[in-house]
CSV table of N, CA and C in Angstrom, one decimal:
chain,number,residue,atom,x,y,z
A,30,UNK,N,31.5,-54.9,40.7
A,30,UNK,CA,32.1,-53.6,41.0
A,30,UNK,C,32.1,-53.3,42.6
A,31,UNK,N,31.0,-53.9,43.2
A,31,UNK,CA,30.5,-53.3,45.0
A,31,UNK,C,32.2,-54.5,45.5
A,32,UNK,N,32.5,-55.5,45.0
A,32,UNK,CA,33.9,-56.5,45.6
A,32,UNK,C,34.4,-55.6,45.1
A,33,UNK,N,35.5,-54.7,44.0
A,33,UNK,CA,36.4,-54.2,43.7
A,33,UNK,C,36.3,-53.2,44.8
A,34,UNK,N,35.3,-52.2,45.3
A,34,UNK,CA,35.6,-50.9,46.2
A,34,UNK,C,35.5,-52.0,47.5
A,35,UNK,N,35.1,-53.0,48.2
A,35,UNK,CA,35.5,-54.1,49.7
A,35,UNK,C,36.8,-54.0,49.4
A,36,UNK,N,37.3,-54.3,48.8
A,36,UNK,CA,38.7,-55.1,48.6
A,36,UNK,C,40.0,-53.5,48.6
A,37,UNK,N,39.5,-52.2,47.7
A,37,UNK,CA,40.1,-51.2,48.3
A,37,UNK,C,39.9,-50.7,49.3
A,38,UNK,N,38.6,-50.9,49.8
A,38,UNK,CA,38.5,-50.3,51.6
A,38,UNK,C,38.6,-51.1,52.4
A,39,UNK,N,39.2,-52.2,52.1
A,39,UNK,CA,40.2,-53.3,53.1
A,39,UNK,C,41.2,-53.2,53.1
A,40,UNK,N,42.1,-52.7,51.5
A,40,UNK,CA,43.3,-52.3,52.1
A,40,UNK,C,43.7,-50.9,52.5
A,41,UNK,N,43.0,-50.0,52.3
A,41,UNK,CA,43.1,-48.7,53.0
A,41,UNK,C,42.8,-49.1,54.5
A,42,UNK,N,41.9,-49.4,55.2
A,42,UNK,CA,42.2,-50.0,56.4
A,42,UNK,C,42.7,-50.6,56.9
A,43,UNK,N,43.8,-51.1,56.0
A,43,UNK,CA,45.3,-52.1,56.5
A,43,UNK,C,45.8,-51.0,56.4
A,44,UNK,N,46.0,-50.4,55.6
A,44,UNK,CA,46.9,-48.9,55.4
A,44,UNK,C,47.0,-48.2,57.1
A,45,UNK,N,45.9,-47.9,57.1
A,45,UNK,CA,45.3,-46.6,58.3
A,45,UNK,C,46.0,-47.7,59.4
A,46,UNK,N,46.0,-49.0,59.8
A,46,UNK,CA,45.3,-49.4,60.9
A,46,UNK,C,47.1,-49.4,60.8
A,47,UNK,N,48.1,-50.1,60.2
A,47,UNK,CA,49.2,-50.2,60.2
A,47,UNK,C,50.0,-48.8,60.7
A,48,UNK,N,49.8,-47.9,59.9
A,48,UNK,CA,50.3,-46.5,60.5
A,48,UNK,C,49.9,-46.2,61.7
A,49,UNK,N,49.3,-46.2,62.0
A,49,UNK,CA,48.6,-46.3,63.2
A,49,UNK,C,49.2,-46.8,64.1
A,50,UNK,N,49.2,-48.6,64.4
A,50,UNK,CA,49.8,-48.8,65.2
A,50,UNK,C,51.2,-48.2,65.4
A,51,UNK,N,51.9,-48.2,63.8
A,51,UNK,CA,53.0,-47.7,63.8
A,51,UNK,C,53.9,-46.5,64.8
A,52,UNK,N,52.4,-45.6,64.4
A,52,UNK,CA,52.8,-44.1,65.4
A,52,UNK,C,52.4,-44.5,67.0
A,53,UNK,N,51.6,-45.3,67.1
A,53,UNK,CA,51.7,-45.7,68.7
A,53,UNK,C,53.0,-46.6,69.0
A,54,UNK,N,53.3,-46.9,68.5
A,54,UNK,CA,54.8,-47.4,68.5
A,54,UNK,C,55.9,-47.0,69.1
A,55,UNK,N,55.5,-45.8,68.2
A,55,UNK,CA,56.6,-44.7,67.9
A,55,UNK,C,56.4,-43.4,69.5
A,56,UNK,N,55.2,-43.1,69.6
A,56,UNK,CA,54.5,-42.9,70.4
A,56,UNK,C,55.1,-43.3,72.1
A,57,UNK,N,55.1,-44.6,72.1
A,57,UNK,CA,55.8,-45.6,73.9
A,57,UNK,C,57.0,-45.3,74.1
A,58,UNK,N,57.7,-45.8,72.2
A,58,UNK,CA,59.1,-45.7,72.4
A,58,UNK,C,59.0,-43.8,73.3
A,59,UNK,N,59.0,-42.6,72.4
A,59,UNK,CA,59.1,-41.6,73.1
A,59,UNK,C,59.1,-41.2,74.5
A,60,UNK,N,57.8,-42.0,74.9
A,60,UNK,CA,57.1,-41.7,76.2
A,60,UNK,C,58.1,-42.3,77.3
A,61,UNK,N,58.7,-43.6,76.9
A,61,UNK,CA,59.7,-44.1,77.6
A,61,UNK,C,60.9,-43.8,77.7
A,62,UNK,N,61.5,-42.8,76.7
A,62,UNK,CA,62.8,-42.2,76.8
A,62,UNK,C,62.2,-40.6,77.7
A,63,UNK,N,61.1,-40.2,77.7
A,63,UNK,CA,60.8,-38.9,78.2
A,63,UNK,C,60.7,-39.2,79.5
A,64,UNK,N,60.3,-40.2,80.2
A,64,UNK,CA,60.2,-40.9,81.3
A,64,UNK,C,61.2,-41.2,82.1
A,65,UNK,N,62.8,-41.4,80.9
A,65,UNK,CA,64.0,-41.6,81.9
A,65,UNK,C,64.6,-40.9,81.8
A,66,UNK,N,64.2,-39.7,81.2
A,66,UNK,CA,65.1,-38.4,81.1
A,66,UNK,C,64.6,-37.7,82.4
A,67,UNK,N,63.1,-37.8,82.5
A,67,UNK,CA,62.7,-37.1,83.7
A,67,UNK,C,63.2,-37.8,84.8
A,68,UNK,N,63.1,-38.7,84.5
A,68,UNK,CA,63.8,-39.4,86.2
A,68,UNK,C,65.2,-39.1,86.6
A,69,UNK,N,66.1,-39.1,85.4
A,69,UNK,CA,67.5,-38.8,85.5
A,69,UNK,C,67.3,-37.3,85.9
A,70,UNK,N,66.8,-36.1,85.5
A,70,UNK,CA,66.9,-34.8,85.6
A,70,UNK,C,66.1,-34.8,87.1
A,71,UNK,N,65.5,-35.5,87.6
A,71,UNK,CA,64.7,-34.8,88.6
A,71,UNK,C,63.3,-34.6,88.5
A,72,UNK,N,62.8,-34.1,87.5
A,72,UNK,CA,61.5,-33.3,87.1
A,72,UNK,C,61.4,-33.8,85.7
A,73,UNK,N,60.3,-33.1,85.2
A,73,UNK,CA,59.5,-32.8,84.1
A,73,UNK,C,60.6,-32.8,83.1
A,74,UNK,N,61.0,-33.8,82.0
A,74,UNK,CA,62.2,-33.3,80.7
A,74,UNK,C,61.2,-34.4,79.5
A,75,UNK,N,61.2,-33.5,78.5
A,75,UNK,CA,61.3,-34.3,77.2
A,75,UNK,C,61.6,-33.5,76.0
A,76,UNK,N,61.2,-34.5,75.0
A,76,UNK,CA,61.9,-34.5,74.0
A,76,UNK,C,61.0,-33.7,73.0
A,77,UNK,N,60.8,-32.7,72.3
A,77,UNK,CA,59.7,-32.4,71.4
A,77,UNK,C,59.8,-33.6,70.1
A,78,UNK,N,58.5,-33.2,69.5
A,78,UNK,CA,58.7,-34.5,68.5
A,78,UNK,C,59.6,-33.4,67.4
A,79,UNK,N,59.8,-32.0,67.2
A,79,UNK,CA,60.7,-31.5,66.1
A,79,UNK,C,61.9,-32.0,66.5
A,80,UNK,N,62.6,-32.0,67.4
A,80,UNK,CA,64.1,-32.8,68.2
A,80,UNK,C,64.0,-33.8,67.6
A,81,UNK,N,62.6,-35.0,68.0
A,81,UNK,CA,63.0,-36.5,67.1
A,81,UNK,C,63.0,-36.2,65.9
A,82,UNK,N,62.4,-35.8,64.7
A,82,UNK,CA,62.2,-35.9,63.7
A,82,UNK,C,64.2,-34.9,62.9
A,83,UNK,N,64.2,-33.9,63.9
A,83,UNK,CA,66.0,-33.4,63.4
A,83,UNK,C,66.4,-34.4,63.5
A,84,UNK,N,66.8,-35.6,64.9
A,84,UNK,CA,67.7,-36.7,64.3
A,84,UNK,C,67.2,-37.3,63.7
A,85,UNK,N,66.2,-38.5,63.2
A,85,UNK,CA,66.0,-39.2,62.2
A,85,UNK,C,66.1,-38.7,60.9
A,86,UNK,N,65.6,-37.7,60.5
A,86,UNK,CA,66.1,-37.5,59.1
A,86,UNK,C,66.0,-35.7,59.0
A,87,UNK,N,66.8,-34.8,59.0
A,87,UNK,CA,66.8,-33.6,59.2
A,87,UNK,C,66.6,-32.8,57.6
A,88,UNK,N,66.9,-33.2,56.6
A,88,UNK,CA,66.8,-33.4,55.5
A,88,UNK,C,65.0,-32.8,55.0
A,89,UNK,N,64.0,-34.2,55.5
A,89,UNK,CA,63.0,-34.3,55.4
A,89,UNK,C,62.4,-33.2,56.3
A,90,UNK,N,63.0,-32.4,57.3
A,90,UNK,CA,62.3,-31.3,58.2
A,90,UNK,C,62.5,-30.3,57.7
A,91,UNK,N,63.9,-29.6,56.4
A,91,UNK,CA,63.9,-28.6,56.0
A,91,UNK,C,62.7,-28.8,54.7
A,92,UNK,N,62.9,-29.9,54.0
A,92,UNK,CA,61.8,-29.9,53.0
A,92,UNK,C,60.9,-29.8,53.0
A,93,UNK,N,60.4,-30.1,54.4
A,93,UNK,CA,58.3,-29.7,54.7
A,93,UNK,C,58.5,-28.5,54.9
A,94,UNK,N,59.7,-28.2,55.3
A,94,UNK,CA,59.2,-26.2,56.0
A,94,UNK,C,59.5,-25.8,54.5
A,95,UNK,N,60.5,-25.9,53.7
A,95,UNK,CA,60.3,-25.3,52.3
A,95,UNK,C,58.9,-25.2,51.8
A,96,UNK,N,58.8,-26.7,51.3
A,96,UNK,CA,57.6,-26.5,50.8
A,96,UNK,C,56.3,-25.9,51.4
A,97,UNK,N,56.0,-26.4,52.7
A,97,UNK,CA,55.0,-25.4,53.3
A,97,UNK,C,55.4,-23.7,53.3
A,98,UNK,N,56.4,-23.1,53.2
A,98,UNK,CA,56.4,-21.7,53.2
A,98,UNK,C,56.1,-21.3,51.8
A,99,UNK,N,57.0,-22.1,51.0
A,99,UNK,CA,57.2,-21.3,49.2
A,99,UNK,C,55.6,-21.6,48.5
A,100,UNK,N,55.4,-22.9,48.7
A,100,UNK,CA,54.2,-23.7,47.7
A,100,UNK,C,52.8,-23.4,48.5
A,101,UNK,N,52.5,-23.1,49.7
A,101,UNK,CA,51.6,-23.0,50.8
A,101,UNK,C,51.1,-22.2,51.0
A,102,UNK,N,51.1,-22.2,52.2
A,102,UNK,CA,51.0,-20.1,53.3
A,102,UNK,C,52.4,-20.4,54.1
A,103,UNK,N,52.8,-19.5,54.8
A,103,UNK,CA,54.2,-19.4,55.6
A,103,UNK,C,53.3,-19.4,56.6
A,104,UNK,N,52.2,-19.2,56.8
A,104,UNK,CA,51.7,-18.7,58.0
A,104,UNK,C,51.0,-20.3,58.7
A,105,UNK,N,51.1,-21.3,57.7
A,105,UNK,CA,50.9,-22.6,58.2
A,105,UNK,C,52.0,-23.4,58.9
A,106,UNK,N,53.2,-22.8,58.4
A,106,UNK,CA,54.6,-23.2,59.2
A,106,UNK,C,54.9,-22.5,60.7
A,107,UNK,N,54.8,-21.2,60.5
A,107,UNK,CA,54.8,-20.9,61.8
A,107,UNK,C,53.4,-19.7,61.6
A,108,UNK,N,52.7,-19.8,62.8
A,108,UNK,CA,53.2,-20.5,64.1
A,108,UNK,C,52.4,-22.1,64.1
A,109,UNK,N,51.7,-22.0,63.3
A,109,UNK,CA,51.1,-23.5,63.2
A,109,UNK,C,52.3,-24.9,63.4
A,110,UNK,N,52.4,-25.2,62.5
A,110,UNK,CA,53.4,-26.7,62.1
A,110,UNK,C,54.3,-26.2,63.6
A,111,UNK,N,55.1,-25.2,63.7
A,111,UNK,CA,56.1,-24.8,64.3
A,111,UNK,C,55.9,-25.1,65.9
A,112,UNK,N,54.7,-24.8,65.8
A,112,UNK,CA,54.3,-25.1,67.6
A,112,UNK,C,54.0,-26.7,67.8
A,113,UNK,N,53.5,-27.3,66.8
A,113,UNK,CA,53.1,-28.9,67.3
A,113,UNK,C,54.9,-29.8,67.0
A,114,UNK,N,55.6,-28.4,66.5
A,114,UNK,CA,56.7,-29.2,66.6
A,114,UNK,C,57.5,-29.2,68.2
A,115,UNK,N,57.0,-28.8,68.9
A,115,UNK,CA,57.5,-28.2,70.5
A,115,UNK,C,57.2,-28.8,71.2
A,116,UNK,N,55.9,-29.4,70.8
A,116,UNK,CA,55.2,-30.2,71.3
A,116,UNK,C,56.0,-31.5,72.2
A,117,UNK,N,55.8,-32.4,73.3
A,117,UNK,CA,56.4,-33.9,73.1
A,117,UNK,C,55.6,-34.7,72.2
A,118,UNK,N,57.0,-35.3,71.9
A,118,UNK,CA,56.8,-36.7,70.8
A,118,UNK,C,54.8,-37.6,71.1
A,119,UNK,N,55.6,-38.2,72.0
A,119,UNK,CA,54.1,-38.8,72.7
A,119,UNK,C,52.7,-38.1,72.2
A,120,UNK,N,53.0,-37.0,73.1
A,120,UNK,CA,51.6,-36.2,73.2
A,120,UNK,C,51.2,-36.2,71.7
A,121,UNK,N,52.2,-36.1,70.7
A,121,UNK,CA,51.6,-35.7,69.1
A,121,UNK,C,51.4,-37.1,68.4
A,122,UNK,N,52.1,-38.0,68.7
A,122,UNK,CA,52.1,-39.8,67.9
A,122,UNK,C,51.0,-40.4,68.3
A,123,UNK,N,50.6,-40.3,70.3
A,123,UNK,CA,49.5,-41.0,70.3
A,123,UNK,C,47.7,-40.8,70.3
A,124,UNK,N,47.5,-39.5,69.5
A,124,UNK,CA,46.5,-39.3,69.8
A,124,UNK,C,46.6,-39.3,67.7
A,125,UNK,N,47.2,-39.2,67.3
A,125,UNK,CA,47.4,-40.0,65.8
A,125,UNK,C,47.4,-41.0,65.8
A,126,UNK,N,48.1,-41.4,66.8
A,126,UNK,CA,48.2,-43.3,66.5
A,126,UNK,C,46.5,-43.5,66.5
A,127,UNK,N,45.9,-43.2,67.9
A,127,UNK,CA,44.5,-43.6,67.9
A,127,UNK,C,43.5,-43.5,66.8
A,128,UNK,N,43.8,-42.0,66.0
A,128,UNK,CA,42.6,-41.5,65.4
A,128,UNK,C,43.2,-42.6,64.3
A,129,UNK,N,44.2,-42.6,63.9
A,129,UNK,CA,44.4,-43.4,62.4
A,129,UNK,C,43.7,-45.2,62.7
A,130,UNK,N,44.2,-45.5,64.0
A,130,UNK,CA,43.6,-47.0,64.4
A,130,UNK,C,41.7,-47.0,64.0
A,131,UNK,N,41.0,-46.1,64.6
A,131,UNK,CA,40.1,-45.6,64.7
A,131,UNK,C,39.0,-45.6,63.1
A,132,UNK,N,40.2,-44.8,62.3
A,132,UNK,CA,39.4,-44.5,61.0
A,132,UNK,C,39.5,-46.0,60.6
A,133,UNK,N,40.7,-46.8,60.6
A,133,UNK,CA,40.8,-48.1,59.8
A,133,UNK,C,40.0,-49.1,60.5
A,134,UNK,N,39.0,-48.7,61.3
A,134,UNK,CA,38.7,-50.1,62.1
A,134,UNK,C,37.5,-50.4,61.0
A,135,UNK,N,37.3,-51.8,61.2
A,135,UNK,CA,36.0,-52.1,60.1
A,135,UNK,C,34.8,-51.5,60.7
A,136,UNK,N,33.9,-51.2,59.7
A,136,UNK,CA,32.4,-50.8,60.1
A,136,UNK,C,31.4,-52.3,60.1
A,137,UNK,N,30.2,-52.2,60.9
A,137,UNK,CA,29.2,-53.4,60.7
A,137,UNK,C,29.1,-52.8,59.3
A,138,UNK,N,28.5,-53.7,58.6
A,138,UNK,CA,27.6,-53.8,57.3
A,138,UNK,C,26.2,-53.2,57.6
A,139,UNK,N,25.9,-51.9,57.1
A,139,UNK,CA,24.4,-51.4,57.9
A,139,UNK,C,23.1,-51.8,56.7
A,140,UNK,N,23.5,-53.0,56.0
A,140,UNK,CA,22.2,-53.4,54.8
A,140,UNK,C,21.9,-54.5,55.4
């Protein structure tokens, strides 16, 4: 039984560590278009991550705000959800990328 729960908390930490890098990924790409926007504008420009997430799939942004208003609290959409959507991309992907890298890393064996 103690191999059947290793073998699921090996692949949940393939899970975690994958998304993870994933959103750091996702995270550089951002950081590097907010980087040439600022350079082209002069100053300070980026992208919020709600802006990325409208173009990739805009579909999937009305159905979290649905569901979080109807099925939830409204009051977790805005001003909550609403403000880390204003957020930049970066600032919100890599400090997820880390924590998810973080949870999936292996533990020593403490027996």
């Amino acid at each position: 039984m103690r191999r059947v729960f290793r073998v699921i908390g090996s692949i949940l930490r393939f899970i975690l560590r994958f998304f993870g890098a994933l959103a750091l990924l996702f995270a550089a790409l951002a950081l590097g278009v907010d980087l040439s926007l600022s350079i082209e504008a002069g100053g300070p420009a980026f992208r919020p991550l709600g802006e990325w997430w409208f173009v990739m799939s805009k579909s999937t942004l009305n159905l979290m705000q649905a569901v979080i208003q109807r099925y939830l609290l409204p009051e977790i959409w805005d001003p909550g959800v609403q403000t880390i959507l204003l957020w930049p991309a970066w600032g919100v992907l890599m400090p997820v990328g880390f924590l998810l890298r973080w949870l999936g890393k292996k533990r020593r064996d403490r027996s």
